[in-house]
PDB file of C-alpha atoms in Angstrom:
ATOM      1  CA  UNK A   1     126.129 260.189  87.080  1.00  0.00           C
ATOM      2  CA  UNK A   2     127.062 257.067  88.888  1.00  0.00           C
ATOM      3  CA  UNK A   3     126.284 255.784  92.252  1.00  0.00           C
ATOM      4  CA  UNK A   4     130.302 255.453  92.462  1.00  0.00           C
ATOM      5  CA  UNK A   5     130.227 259.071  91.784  1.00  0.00           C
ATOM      6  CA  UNK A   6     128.100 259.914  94.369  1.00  0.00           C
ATOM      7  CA  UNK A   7     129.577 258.087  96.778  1.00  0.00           C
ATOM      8  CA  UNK A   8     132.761 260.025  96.361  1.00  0.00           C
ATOM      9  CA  UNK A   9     130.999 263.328  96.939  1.00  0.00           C
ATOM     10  CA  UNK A  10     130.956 264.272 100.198  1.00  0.00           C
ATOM     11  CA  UNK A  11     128.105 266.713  99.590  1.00  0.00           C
ATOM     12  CA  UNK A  12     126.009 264.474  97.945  1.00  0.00           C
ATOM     13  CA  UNK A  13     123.046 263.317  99.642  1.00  0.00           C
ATOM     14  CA  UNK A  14     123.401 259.993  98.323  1.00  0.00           C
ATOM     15  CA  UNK A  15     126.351 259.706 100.306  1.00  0.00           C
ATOM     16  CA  UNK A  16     124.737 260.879 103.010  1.00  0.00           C
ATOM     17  CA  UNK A  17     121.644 258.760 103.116  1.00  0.00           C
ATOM     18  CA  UNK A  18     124.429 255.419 103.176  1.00  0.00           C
ATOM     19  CA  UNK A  19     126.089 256.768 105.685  1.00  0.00           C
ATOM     20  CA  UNK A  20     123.833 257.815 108.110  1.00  0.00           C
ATOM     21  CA  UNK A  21     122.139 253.876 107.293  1.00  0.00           C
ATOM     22  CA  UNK A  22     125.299 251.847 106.678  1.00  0.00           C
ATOM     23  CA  UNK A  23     128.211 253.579 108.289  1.00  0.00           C
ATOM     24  CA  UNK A  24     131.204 251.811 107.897  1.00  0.00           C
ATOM     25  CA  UNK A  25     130.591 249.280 105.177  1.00  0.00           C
ATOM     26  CA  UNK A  26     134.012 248.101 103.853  1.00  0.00           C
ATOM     27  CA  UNK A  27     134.315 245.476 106.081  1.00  0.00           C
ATOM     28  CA  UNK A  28     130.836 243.809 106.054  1.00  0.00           C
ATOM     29  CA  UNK A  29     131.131 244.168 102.178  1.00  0.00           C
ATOM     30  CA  UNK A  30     134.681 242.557 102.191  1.00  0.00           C
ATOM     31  CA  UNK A  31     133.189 239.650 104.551  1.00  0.00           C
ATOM     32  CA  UNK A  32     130.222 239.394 102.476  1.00  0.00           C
ATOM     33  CA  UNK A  33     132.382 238.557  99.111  1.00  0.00           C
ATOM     34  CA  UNK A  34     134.134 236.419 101.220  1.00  0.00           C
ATOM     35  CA  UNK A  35     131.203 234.263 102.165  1.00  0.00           C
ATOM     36  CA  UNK A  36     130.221 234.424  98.451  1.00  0.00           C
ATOM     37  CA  UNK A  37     133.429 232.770  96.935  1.00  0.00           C
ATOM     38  CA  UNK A  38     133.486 230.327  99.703  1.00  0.00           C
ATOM     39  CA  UNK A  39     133.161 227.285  97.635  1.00  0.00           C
ATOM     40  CA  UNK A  40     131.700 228.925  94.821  1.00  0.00           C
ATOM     41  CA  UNK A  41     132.858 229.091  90.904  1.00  0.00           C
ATOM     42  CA  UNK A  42     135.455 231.478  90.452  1.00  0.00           C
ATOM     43  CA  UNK A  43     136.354 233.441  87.284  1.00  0.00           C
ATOM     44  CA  UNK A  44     140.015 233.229  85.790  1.00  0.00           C
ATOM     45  CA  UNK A  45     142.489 234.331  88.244  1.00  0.00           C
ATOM     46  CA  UNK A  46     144.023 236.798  85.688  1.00  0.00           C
ATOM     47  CA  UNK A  47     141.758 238.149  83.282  1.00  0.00           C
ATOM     48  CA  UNK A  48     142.864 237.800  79.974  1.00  0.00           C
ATOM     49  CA  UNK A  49     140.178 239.654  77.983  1.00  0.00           C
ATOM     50  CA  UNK A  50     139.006 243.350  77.613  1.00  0.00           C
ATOM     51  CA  UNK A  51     137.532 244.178  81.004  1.00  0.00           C
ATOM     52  CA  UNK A  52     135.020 246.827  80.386  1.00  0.00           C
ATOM     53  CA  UNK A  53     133.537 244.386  77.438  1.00  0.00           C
ATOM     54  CA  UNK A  54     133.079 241.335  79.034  1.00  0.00           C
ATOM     55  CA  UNK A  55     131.800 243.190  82.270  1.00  0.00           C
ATOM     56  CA  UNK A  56     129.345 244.675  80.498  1.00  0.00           C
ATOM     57  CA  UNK A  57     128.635 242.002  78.784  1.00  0.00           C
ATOM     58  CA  UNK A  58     128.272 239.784  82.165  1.00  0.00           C
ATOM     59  CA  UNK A  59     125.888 242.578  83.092  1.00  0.00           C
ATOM     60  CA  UNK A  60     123.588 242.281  80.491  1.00  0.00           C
ATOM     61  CA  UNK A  61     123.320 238.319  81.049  1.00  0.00           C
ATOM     62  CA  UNK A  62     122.525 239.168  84.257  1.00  0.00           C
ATOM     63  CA  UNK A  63     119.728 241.352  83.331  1.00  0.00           C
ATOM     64  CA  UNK A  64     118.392 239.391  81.160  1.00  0.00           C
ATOM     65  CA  UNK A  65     117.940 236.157  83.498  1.00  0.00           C
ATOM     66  CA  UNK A  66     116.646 238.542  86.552  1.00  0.00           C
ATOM     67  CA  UNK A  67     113.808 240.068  83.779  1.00  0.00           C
ATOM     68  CA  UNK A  68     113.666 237.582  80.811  1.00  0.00           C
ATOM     69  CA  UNK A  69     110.391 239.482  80.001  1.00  0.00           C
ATOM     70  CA  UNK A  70     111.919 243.002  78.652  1.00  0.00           C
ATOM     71  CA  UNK A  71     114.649 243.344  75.656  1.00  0.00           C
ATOM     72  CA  UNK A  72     118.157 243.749  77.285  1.00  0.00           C
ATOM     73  CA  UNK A  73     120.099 246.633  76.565  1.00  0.00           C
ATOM     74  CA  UNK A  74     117.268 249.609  75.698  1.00  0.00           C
ATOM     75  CA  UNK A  75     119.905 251.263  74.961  1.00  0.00           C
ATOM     76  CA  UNK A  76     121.989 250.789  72.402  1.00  0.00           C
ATOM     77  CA  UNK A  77     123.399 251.880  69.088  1.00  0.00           C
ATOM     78  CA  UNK A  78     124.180 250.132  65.643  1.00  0.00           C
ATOM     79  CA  UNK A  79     125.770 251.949  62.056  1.00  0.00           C
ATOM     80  CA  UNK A  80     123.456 250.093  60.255  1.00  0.00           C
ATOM     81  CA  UNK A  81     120.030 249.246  59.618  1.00  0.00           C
ATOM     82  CA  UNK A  82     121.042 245.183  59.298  1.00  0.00           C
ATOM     83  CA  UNK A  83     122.921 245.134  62.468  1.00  0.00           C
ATOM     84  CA  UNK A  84     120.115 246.726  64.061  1.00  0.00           C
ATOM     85  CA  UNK A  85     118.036 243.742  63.421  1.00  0.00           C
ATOM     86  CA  UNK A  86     120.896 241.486  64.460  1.00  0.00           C
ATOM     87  CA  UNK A  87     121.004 243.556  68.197  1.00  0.00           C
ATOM     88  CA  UNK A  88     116.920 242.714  68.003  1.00  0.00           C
ATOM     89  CA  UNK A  89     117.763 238.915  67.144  1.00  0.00           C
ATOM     90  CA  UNK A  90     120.373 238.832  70.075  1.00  0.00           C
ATOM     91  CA  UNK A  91     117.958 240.449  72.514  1.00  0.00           C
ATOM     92  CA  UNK A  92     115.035 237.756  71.289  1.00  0.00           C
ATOM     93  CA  UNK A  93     117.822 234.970  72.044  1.00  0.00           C
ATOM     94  CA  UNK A  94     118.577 235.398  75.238  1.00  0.00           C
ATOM     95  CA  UNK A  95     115.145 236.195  76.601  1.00  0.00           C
ATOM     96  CA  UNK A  96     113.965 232.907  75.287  1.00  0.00           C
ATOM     97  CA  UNK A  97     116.857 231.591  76.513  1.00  0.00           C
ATOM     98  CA  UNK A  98     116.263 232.966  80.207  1.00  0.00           C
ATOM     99  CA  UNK A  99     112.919 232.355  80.147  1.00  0.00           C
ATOM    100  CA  UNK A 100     111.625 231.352  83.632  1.00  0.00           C
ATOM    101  CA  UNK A 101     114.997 232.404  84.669  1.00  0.00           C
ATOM    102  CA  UNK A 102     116.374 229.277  83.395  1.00  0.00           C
ATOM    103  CA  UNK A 103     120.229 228.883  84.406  1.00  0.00           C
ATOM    104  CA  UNK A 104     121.673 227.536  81.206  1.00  0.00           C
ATOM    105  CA  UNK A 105     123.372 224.541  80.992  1.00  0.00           C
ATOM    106  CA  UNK A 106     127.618 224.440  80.965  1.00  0.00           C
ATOM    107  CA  UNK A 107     127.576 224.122  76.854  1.00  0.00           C
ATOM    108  CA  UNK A 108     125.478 226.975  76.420  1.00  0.00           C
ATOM    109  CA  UNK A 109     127.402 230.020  77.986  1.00  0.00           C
ATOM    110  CA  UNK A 110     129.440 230.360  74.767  1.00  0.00           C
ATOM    111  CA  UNK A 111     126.426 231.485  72.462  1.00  0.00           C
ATOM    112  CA  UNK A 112     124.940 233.293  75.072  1.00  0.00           C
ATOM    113  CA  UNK A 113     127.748 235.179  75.659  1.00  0.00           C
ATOM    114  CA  UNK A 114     128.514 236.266  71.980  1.00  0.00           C
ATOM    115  CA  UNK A 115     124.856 237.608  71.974  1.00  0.00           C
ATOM    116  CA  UNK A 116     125.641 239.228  74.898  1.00  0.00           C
ATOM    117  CA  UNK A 117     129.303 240.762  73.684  1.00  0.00           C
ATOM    118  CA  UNK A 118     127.588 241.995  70.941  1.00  0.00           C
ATOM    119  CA  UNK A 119     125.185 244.100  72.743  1.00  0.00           C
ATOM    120  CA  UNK A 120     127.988 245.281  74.730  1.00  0.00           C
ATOM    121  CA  UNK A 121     129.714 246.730  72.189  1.00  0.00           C
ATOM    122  CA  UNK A 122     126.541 248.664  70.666  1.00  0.00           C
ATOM    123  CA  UNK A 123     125.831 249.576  74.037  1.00  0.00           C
ATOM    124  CA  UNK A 124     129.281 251.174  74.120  1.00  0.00           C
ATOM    125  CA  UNK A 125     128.090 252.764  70.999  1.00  0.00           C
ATOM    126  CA  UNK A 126     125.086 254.259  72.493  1.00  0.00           C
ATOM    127  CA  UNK A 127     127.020 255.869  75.196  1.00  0.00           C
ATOM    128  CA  UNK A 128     130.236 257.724  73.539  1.00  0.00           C
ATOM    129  CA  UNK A 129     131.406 258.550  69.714  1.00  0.00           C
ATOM    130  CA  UNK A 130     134.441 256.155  70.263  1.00  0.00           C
ATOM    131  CA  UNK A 131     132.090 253.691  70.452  1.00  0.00           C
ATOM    132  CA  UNK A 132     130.290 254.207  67.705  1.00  0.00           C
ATOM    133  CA  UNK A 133     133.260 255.581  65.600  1.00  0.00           C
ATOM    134  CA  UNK A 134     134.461 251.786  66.599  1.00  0.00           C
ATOM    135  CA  UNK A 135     131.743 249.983  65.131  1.00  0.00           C
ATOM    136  CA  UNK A 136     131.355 252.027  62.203  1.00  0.00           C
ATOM    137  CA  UNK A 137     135.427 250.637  61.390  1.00  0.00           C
ATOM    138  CA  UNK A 138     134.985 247.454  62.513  1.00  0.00           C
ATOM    139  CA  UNK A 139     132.066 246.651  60.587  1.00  0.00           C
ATOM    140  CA  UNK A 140     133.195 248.123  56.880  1.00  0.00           C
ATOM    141  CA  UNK A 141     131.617 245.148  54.519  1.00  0.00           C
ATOM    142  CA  UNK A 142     131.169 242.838  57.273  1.00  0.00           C
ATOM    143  CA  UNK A 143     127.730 240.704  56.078  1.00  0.00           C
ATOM    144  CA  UNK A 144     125.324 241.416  59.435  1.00  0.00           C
ATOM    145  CA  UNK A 145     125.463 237.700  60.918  1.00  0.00           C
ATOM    146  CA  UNK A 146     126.813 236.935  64.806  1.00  0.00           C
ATOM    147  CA  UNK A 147     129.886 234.921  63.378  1.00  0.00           C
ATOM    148  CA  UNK A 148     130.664 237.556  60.944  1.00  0.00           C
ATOM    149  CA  UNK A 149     130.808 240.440  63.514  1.00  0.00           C
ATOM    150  CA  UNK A 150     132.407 237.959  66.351  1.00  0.00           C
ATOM    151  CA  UNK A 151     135.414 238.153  64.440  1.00  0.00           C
ATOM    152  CA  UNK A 152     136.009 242.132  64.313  1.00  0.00           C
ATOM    153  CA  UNK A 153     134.026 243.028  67.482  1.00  0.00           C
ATOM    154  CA  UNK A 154     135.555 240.893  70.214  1.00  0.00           C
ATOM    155  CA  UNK A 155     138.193 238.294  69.904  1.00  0.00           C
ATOM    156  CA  UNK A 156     138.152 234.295  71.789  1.00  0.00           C
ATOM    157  CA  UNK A 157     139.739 235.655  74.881  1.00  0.00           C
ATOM    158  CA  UNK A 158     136.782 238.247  75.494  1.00  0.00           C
ATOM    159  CA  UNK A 159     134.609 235.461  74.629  1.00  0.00           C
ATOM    160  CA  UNK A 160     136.255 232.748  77.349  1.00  0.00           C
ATOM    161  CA  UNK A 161     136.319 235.197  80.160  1.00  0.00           C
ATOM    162  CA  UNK A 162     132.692 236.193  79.598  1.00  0.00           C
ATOM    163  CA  UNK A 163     131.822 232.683  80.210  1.00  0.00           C
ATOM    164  CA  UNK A 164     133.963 232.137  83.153  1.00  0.00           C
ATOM    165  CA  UNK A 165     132.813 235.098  85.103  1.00  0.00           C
ATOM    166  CA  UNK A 166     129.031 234.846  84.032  1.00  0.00           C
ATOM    167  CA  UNK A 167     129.001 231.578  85.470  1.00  0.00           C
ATOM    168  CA  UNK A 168     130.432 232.366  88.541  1.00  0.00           C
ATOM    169  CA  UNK A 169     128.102 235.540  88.605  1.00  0.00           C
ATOM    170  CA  UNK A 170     125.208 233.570  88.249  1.00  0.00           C
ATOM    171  CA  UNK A 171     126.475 230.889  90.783  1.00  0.00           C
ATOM    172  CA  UNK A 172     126.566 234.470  93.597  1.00  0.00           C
ATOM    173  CA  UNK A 173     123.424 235.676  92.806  1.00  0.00           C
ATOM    174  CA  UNK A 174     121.420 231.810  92.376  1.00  0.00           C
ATOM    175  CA  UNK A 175     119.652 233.054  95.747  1.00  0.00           C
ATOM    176  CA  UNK A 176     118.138 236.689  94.121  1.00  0.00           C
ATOM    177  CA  UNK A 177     115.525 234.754  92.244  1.00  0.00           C
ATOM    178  CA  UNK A 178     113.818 233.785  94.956  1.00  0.00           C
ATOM    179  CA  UNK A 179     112.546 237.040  95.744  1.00  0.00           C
ATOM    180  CA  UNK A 180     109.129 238.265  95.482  1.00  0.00           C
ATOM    181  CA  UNK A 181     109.974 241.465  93.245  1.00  0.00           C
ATOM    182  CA  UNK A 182     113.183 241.973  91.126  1.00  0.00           C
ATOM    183  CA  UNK A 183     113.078 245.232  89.547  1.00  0.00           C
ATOM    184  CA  UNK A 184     116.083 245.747  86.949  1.00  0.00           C
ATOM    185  CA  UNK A 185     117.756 249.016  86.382  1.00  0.00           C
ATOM    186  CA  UNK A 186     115.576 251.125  88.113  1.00  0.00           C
ATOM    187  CA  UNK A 187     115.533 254.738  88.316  1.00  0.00           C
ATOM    188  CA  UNK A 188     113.924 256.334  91.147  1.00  0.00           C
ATOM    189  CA  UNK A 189     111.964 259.799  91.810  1.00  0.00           C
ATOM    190  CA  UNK A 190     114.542 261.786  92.416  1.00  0.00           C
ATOM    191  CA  UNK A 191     117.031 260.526  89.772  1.00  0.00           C
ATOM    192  CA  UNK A 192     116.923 263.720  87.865  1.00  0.00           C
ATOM    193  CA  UNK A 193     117.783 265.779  90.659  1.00  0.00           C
ATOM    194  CA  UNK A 194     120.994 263.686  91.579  1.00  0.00           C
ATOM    195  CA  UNK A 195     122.321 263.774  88.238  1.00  0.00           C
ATOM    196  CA  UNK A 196     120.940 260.407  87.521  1.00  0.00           C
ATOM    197  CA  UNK A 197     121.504 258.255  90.502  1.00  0.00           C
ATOM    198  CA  UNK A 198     119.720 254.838  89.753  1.00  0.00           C
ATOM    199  CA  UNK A 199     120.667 251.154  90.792  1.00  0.00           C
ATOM    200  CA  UNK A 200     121.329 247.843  88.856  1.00  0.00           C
ATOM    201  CA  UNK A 201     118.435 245.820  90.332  1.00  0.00           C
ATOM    202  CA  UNK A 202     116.140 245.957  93.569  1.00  0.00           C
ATOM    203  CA  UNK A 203     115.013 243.026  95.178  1.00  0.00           C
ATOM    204  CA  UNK A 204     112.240 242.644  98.528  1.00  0.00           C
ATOM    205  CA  UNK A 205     114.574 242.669 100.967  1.00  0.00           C
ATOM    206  CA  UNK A 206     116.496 246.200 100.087  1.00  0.00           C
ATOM    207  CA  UNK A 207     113.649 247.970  97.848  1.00  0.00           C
ATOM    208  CA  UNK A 208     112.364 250.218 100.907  1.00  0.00           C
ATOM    209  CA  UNK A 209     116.241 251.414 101.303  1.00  0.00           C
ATOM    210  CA  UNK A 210     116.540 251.948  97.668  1.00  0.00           C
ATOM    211  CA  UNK A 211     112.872 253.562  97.300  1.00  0.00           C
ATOM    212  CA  UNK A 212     113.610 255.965  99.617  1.00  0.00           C
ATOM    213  CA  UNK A 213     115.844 257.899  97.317  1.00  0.00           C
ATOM    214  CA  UNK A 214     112.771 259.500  96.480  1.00  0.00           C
ATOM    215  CA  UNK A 215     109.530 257.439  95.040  1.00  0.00           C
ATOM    216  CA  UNK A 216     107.621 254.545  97.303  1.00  0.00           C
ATOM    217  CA  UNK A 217     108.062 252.578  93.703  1.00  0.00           C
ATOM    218  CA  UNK A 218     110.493 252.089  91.660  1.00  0.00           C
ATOM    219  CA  UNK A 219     110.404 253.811  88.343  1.00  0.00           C
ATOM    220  CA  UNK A 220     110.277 250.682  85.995  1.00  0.00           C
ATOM    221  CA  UNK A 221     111.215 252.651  82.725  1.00  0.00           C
ATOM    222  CA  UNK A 222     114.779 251.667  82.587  1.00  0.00           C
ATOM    223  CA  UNK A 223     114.131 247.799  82.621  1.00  0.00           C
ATOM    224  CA  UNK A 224     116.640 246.526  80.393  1.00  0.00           C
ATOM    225  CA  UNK A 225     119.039 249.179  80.173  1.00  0.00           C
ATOM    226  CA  UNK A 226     123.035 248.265  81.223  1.00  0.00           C
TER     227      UNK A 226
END
């Protein structure tokens, strides 16, 4: 279950612990983005690509330059044995790639981000049997290579607007490395009780809200998972 989901229960205590803390938070969230685009990269106006893809995708760059040290994407699935060594390869790249939480330079998003739309897809794959029913189509005596499955997993559009957001993402969130703990995809001590409620990274300054969903540490299990 989703924090989203949560959030739209009124009985959930999830919901309750934000709004007890946070109250009203649609305008100091609105203001907030605000202040973040302020002179800031933006993505494309009018997204050409598939939106769930290249946001995930986006996601798992992001989690893989906030903890270069764990595989990105735990979680995902692959019809073969070959293209499960090819997700492993892709993982492998963009650590090293991230390592020291190294922002890449402008002619290095596109690679990165067909690593990246890759996992997406076999995280996709992971998480429902369209996904998986998807790949298992798509990938009918394709040779396991990243070129060779770039051209039936994703197409350039997907590719483009995963570069254009990710940099912009990574131009909002240039101040979260400066923090003295990042903890990615955690899931807390009371995440079984809530159906799952977890969060997409901690940092210092909002880990004692977060912890106190129910652990005085965050569980640090689910590092790497999108």
């Amino acid at each position: 279950m989703s924090l989203s989901s949560h959030i739209g229960n009124r009985q959930s205590p999830v919901r309750a612990y934000f709004e007890k803390r946070l109250g009203d938070a649609k305008a100091v969230v609105g203001e907030a983005n605000a202040a973040l685009r302020d002179g800031r990269a933006s993505p494309p106006v009018a997204p050409c690509g598939t939106p769930f893809l290249v946001g995930t995708a986006v996601d798992i760059l992001l989690n893989a330059w906030l903890d270069p040290t764990s595989p990105p994407t735990f979680f995902n699935a692959s019809p073969t044995a070959d293209g499960a060594v090819l997700v492993a390869e892709s993982q492998r790249a963009l650590m090293k790639s991230f390592a020291g939480r190294r922002v890449p330079r402008e002619g290095e998003w596109g690679e990165l981000a067909a690593h990246a739309l890759l996992l997406a897809r076999c995280v996709t794959a992971y998480r429902s049997r369209d996904g998986r029913r998807l790949l298992r189509e798509r990938l009918v005596d394709v040779p396991a290579s990243l070129d060779a499955y770039a051209t039936r997993l994703w197409d350039r559009k997907d590719q483009q607007d995963a570069v254009a957001l990710a940099a912009a993402a990574f131009d909002d969130l240039a101040g979260a490395v400066q923090a003295r703990q990042i903890v990615v995809n955690p899931t807390f001590g009371l995440s079984g009780a809530l159906g799952g409620a977890d969060a997409d990274v901690v940092l210092d300054g909002t880990c004692g809200q977060a912890c106190a969903l129910g652990s005085d540490q965050p569980d640090r299990r689910a590092f790497g998972v999108v």
